[in-house]
mmCIF file of C-alpha atoms and ligand atoms in Angstrom:
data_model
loop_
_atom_site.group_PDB
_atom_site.id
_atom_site.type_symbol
_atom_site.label_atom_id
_atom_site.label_comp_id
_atom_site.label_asym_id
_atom_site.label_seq_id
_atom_site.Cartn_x
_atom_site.Cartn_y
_atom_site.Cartn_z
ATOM 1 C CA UNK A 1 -93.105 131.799 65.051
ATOM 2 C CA UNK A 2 -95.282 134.684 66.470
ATOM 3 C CA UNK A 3 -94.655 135.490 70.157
ATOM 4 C CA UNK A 4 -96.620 133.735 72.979
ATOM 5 C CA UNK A 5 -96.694 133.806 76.771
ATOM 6 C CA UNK A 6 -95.364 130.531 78.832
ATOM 7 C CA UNK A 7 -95.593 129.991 82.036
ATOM 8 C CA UNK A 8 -92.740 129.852 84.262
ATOM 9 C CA UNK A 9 -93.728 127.075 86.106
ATOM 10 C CA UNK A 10 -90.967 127.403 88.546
ATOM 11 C CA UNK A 11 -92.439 130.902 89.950
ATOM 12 C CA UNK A 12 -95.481 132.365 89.166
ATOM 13 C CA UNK A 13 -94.002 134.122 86.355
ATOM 14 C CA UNK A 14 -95.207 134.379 82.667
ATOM 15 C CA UNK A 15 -92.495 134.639 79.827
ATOM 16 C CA UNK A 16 -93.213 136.265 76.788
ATOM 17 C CA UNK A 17 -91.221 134.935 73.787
ATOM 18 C CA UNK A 18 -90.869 137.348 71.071
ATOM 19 C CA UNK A 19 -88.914 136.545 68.430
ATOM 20 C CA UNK A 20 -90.874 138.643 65.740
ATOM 21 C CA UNK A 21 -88.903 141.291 67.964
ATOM 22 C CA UNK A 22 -86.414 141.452 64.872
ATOM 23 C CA UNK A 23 -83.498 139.963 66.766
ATOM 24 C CA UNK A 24 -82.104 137.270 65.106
ATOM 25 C CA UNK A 25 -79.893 134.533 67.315
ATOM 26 C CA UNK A 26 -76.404 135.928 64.955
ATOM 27 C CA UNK A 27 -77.272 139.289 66.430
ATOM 28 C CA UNK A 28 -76.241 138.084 70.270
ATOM 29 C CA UNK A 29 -72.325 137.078 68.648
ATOM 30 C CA UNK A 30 -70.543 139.094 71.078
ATOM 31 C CA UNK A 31 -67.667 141.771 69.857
ATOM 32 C CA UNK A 32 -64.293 140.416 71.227
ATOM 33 C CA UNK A 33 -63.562 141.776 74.616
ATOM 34 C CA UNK A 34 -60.070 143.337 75.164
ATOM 35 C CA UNK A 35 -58.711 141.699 78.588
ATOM 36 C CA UNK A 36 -59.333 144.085 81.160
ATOM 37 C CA UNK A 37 -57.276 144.571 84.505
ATOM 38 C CA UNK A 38 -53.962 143.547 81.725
ATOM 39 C CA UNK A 39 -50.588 145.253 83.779
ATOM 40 C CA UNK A 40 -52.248 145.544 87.503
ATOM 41 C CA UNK A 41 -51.151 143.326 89.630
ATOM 42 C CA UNK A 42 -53.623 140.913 90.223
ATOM 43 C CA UNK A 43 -54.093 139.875 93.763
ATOM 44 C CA UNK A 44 -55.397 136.199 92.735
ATOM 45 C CA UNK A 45 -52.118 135.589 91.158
ATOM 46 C CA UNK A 46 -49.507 133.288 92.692
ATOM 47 C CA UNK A 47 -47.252 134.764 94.413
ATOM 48 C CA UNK A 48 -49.651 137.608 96.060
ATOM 49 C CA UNK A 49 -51.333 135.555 98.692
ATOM 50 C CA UNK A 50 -50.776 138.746 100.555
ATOM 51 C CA UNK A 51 -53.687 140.806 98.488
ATOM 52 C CA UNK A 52 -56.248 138.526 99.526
ATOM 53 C CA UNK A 53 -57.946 138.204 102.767
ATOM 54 C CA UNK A 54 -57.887 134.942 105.284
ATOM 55 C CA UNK A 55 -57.627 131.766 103.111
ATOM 56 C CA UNK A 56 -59.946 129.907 104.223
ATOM 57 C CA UNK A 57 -58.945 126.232 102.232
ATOM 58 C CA UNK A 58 -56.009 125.817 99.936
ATOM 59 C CA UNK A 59 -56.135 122.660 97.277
ATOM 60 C CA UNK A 60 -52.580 121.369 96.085
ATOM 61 C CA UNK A 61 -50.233 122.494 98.513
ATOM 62 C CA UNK A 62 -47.819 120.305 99.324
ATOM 63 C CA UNK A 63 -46.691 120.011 103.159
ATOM 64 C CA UNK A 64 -44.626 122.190 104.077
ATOM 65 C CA UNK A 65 -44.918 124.158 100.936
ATOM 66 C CA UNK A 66 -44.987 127.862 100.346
ATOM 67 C CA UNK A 67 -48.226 129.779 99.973
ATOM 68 C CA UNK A 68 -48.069 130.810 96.778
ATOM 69 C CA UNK A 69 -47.749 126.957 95.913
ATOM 70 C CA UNK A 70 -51.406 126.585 95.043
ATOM 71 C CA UNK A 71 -53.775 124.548 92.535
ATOM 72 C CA UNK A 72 -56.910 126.556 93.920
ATOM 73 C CA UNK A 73 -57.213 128.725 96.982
ATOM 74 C CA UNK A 74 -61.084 129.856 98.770
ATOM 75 C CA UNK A 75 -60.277 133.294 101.094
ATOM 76 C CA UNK A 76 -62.762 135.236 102.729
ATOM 77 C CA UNK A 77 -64.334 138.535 100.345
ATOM 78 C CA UNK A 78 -62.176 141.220 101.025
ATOM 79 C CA UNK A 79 -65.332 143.290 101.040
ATOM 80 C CA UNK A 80 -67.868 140.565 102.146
ATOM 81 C CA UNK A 81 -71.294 141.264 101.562
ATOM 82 C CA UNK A 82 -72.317 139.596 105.245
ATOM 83 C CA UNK A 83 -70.370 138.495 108.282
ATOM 84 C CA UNK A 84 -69.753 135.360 110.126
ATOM 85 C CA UNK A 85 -69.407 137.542 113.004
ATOM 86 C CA UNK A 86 -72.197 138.954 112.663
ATOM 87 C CA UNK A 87 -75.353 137.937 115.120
ATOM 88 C CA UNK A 88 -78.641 136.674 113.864
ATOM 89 C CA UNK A 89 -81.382 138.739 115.893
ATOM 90 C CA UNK A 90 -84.761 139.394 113.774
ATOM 91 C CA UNK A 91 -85.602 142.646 115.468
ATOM 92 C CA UNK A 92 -89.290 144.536 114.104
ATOM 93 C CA UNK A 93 -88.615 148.128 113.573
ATOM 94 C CA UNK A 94 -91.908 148.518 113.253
ATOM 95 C CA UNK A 95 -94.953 146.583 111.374
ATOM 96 C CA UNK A 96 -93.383 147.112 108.019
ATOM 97 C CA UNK A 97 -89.627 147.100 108.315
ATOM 98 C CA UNK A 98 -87.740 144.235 109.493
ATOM 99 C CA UNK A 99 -83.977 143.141 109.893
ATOM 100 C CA UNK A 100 -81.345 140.546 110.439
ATOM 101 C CA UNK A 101 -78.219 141.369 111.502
ATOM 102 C CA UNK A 102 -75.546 140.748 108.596
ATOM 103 C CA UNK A 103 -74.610 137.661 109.380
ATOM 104 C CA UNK A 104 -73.206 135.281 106.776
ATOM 105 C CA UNK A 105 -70.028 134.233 104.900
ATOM 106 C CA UNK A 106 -69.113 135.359 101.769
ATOM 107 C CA UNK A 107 -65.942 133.704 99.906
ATOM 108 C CA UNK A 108 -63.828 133.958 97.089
ATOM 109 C CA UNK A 109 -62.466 130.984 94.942
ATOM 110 C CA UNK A 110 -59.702 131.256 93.223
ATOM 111 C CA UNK A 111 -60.353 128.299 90.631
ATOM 112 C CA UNK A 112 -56.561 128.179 88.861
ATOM 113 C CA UNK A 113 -53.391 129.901 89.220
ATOM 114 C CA UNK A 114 -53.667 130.848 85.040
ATOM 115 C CA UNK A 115 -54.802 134.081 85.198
ATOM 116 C CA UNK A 116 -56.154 133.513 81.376
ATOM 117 C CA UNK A 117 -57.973 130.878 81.842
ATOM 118 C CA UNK A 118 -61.437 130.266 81.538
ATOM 119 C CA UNK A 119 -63.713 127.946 82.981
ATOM 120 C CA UNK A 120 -64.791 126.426 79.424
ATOM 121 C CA UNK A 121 -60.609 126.529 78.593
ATOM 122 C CA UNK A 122 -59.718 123.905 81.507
ATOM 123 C CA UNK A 123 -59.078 120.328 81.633
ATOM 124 C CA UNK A 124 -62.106 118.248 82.928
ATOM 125 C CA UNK A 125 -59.675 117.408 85.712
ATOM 126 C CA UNK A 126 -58.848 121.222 86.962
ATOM 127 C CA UNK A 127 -62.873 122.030 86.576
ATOM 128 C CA UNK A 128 -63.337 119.193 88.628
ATOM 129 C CA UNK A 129 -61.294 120.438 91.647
ATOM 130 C CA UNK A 130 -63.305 123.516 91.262
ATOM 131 C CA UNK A 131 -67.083 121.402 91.814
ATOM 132 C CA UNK A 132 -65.080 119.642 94.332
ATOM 133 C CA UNK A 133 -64.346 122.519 96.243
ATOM 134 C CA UNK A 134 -68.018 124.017 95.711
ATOM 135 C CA UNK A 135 -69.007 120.327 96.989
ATOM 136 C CA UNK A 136 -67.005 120.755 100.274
ATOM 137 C CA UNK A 137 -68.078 124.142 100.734
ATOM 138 C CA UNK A 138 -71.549 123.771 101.104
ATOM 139 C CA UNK A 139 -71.281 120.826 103.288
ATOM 140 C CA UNK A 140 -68.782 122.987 105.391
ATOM 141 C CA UNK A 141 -71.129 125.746 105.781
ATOM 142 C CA UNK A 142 -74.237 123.691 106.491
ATOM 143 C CA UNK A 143 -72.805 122.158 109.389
ATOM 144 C CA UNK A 144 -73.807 125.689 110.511
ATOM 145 C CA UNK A 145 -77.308 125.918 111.506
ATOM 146 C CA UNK A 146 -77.388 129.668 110.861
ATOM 147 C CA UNK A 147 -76.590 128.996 107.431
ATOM 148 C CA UNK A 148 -79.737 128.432 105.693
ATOM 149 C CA UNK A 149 -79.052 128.861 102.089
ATOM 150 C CA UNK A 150 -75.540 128.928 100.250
ATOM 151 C CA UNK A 151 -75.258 130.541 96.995
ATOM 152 C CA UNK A 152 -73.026 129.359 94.937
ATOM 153 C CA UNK A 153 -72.224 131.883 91.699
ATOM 154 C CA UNK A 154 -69.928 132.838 89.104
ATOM 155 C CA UNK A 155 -69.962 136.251 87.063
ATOM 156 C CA UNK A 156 -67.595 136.322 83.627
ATOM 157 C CA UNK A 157 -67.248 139.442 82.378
ATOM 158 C CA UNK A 158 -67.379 143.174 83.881
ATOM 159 C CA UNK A 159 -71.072 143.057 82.312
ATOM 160 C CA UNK A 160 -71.908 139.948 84.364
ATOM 161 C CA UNK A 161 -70.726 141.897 88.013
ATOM 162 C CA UNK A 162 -66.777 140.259 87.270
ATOM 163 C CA UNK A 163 -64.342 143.232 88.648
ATOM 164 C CA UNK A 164 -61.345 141.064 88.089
ATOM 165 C CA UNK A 165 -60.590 138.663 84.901
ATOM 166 C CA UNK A 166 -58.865 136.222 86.991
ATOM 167 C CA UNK A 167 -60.810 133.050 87.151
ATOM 168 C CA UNK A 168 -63.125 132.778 90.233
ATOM 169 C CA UNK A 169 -66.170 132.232 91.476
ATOM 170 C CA UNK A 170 -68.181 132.818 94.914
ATOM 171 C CA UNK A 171 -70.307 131.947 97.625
ATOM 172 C CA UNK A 172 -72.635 133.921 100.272
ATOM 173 C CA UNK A 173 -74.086 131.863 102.516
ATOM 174 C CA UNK A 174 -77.177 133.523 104.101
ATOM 175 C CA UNK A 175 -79.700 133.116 107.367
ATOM 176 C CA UNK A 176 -82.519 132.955 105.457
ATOM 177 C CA UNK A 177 -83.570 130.839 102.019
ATOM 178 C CA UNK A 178 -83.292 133.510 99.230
ATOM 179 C CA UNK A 179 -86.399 134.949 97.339
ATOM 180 C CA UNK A 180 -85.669 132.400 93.402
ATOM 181 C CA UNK A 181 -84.319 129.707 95.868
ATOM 182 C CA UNK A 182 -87.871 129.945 97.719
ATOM 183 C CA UNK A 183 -90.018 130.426 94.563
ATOM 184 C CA UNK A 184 -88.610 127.012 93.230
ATOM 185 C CA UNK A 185 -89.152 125.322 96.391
ATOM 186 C CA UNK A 186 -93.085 126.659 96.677
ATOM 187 C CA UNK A 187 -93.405 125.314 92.913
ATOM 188 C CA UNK A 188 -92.229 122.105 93.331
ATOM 189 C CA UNK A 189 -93.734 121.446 96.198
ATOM 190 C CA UNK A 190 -96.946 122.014 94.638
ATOM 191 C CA UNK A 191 -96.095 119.906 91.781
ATOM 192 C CA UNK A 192 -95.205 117.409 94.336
ATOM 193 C CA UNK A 193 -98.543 117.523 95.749
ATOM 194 C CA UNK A 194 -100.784 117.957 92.699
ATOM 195 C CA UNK A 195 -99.257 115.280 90.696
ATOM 196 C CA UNK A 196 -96.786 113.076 92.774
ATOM 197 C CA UNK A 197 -93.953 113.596 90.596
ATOM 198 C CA UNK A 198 -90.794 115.832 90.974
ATOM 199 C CA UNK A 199 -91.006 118.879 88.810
ATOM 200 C CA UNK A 200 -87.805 119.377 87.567
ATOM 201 C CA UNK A 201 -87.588 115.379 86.500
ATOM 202 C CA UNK A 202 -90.810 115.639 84.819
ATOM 203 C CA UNK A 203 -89.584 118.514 82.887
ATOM 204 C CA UNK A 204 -86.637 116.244 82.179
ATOM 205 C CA UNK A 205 -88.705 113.621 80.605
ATOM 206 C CA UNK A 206 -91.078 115.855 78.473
ATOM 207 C CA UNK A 207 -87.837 117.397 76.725
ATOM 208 C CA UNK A 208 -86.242 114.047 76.172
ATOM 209 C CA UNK A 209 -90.083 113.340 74.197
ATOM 210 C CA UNK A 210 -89.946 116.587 72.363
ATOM 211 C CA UNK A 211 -86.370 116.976 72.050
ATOM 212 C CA UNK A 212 -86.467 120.968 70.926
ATOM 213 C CA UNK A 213 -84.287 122.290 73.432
ATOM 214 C CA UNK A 214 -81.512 119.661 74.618
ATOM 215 C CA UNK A 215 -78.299 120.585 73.563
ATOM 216 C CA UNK A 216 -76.098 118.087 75.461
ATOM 217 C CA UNK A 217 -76.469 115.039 76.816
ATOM 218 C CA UNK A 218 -74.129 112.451 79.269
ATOM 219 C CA UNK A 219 -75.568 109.489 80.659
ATOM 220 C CA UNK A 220 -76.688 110.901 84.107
ATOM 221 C CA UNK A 221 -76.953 114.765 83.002
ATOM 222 C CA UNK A 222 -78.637 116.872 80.620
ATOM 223 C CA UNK A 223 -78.264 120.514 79.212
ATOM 224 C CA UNK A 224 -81.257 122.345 77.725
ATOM 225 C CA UNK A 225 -82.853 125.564 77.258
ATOM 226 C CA UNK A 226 -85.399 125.703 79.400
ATOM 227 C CA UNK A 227 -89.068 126.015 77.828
ATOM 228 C CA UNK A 228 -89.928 129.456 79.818
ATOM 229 C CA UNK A 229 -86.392 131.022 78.990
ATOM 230 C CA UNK A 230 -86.355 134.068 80.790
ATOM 231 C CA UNK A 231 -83.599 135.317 78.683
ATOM 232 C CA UNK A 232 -82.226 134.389 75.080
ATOM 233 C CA UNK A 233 -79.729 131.481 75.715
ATOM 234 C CA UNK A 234 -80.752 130.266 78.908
ATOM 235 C CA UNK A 235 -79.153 127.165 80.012
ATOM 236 C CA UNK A 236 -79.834 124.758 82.593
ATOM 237 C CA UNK A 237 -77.711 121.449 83.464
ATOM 238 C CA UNK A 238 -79.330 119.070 85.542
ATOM 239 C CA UNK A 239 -78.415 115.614 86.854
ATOM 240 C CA UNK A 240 -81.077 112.884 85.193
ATOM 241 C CA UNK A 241 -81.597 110.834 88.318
ATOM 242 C CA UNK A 242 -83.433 112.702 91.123
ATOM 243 C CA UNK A 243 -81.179 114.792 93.740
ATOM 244 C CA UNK A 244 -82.272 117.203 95.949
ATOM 245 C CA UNK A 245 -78.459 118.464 97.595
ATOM 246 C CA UNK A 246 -75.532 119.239 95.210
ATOM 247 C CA UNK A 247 -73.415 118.354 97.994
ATOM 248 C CA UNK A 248 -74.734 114.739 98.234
ATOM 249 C CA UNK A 249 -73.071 114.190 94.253
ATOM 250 C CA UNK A 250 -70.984 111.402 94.288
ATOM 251 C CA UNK A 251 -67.264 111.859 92.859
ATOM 252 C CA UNK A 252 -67.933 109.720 89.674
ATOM 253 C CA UNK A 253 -71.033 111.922 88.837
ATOM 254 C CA UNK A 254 -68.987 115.203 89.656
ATOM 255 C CA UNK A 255 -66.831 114.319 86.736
ATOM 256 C CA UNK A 256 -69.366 113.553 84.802
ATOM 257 C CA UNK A 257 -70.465 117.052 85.652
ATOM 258 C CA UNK A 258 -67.276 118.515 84.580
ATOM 259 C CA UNK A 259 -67.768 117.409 81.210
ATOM 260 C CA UNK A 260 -71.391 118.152 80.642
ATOM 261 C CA UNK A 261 -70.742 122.017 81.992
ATOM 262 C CA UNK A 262 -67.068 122.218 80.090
ATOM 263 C CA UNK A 263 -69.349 121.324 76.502
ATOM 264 C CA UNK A 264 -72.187 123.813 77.222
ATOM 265 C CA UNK A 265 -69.846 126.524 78.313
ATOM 266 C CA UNK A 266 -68.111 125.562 75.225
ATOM 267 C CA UNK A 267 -70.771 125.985 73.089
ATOM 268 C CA UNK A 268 -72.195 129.085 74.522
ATOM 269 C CA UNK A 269 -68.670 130.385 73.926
ATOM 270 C CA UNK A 270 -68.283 129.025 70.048
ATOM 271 C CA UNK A 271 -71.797 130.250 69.449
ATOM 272 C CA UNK A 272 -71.957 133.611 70.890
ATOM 273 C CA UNK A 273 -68.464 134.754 71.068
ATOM 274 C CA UNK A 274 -67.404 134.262 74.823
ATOM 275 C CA UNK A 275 -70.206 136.339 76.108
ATOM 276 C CA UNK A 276 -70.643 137.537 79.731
ATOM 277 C CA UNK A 277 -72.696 135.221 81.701
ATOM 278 C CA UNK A 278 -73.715 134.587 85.153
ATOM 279 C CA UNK A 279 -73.812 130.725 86.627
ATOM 280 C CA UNK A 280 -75.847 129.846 89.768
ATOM 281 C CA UNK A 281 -76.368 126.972 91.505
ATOM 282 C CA UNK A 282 -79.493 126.115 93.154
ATOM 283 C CA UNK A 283 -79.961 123.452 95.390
ATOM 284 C CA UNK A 284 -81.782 122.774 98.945
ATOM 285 C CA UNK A 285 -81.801 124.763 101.569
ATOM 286 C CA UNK A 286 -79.640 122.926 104.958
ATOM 287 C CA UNK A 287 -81.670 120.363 106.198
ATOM 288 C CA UNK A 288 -80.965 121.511 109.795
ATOM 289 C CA UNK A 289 -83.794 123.124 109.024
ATOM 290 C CA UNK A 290 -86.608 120.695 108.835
ATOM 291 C CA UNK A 291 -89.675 123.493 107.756
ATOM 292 C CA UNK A 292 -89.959 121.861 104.452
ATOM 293 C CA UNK A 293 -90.677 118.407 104.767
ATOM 294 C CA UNK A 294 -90.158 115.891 101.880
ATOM 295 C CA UNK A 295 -87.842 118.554 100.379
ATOM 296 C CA UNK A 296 -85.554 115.146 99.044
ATOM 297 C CA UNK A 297 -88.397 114.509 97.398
ATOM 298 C CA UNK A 298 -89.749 117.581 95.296
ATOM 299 C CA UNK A 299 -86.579 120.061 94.910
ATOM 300 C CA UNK A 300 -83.802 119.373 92.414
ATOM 301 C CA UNK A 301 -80.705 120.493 92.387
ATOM 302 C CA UNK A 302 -79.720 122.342 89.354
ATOM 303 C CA UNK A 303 -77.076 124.994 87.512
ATOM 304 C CA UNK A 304 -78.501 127.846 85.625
ATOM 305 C CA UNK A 305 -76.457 129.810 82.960
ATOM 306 C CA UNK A 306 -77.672 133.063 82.121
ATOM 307 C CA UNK A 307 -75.697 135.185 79.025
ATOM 308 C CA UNK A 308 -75.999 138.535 79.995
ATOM 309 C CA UNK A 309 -77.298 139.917 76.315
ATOM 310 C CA UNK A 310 -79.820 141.895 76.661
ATOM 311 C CA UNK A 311 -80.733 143.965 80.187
ATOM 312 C CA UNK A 312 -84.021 144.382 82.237
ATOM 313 C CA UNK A 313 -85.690 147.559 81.359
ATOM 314 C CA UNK A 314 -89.180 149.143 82.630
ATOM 315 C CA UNK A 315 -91.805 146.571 81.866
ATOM 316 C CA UNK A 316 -89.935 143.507 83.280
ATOM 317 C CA UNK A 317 -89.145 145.738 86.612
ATOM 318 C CA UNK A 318 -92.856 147.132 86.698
ATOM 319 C CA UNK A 319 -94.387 143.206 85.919
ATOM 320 C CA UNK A 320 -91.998 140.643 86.849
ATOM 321 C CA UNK A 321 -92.692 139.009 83.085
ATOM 322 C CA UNK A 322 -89.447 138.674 80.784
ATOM 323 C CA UNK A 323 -89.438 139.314 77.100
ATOM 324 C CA UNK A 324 -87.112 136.858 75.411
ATOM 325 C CA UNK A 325 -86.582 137.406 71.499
ATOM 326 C CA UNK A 326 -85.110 134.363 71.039
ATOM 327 C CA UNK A 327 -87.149 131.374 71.579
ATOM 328 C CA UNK A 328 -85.337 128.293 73.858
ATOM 329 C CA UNK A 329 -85.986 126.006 70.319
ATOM 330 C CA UNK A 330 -84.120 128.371 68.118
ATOM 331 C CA UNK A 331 -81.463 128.954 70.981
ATOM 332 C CA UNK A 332 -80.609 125.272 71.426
ATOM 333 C CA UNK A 333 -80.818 124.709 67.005
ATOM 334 C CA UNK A 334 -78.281 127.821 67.206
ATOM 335 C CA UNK A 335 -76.000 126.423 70.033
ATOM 336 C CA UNK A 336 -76.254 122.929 68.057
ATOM 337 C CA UNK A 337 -75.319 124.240 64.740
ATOM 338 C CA UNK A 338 -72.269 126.058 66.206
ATOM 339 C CA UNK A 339 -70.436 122.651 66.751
ATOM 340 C CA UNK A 340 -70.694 122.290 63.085
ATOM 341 C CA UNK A 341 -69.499 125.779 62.544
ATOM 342 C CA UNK A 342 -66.321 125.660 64.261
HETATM 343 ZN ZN1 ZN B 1 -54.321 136.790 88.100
HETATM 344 ZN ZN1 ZN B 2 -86.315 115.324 90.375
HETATM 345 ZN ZN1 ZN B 3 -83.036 127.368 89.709
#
């Protein structure tokens, strides 16, 4: 195909695919990674609860069983990017510089006590603990009205922000809804109000016509590459039937959830080689705060999975448009024929 622009339709961003760009989806395979952090002493291990800072929940401990008895632990960031100490006064420097104190929480969790595993590598069972903790988590932290938005995120690979190998993931929880969190919202409000329908389950059903860019399916979830891929092997996973809050999935659909994202991450990892990636989830804001009304109606809760393959150089920084060279159809044939391949 020759390259085109598509428009994001979840910001007001234009993508512009570019696959005559001479990359080819074989030239993403990865090179294997040697294991880094092998011989330190890992503080996420068993057995060196004492590295970490305040555990905040343990999952698997049996009463009145030791600490390093663990399935899965959350503890506070050692170096946390905000503070729930912190207060939350807005104060105007001036006209064009404004602050919030740092206030926030900022959390580690410690998915398994294998330090080799992966999140692709465990049983449905163990990766469900791990969306049952995220689950929890948020509907901890929004019983906190300073709590607007929680991030949920995982980096693999020192590329993808990961300083240590041991299986984790993290969570900030912020006073105010964050900058792609808010773009989403604005969009699908709008699509709300144009055309009655929920964006994201609209763009559900015109993939399921086309059928270019699904590459996994369950009965109440979906994986795809989305149509304005930002980047080459962008991944979404979305539930089918209309949700606004992650933390309102019910326990039978969280394990359907641990199958759908243990296939894709599969794939991604057959296909490309393990590569780095960043996951996100993005869902709505706490509904103590009531500024968007009808919210349940127009957002959708969804997980994005972004490779980390290529960087962000000069023209993306300088326009806020993404060049992809590998178009979403191409990255979801590529993803589809790896099954076969291995
Ligand atoms: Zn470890
Ligand atoms: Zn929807
Ligand atoms: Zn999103």
């Amino acid at each position: 195909m020759s390259s085109e622009l598509r428009k994001d339709p979840f910001s007001d961003g234009w993508i512009i695919v570019s696959p005559e760009r001479s990359k080819k989806p074989t030239d993403f395979i990865q090179k294997t990674q040697e294991l880094q952090n092998s011989g330190k002493k890992c503080p996420f291990c068993p057995g060196n609860e004492d590295e970490t800072s305040v555990e905040i929940r343990s999952v698997g401990r049996p009463q009145n069983g030791s600490k390093s008895e663990w399935d899965l632990r959350v503890v506070a960031n050692r170096f946390p990017a905000l503070k729930i100490e912190n207060s939350l006064v807005l104060k105007n420097l001036n006209r064009v510089h404004n602050q919030i104190g740092g206030v926030g929480a900022h959390e580690v969790i410690i998915e398994s006590t294998k330090h080799d595993g992966e999140l692709w590598s465990f049983s449905d069972e163990e990766r469900y603990k791990i969306l049952e903790v995220y689950r929890e988590r948020v509907e901890d932290l929004y019983r906190d009205k300073r709590f607007v938005y929680v991030q949920i995120f995982r980096n693999f690979g020192e590329i993808a922000g990961a300083s240590l190998v041991h299986p984790h993931s993290q969570l900030i929880a912020v006073p105010t809804i964050p900058k792609r969190a808010m773009e989403e919202i604005k969009a699908s409000k709008h699509f709300w109000e144009t055309y009655n329908n929920c964006l994201f389950c609209e763009k559900i059903y015109e993939n399921k016509k086309i059928n270019e860019r699904i590459i996994c399916e369950t009965k109440n979830f979906i994986a795809l590459e989305p149509f304005a891929s930002r980047f080459p092997f962008e991944t979404w996973v979305l539930p089918k039937n209309h949700s606004s809050n992650f933390s309102e999935i019910k326990s039978k659909d969280l394990a359907e959830l641990s199958k759908i994202l243990g296939e894709t991450l599969t794939m991604l990892k057959n296909a490309l080689n393990n590569p780095p990636y960043n996951l996100v989830i993005h869902t709505s804001p706490n509904s103590l705060h009531t500024k968007y009304e009808n919210i349940e109606n127009f957002f959708h809760w969804h997980i994005e999975i972004i490779p980390r393959l290529s960087s962000i150089a000069g023209f993306e920084w300088g326009t806020g448009f993404y060049i992809n060279p590998v178009s979403p159809e191409e990255a979801a044939k590529f993803l589809l024929n790896s099954l076969v391949r291995n």
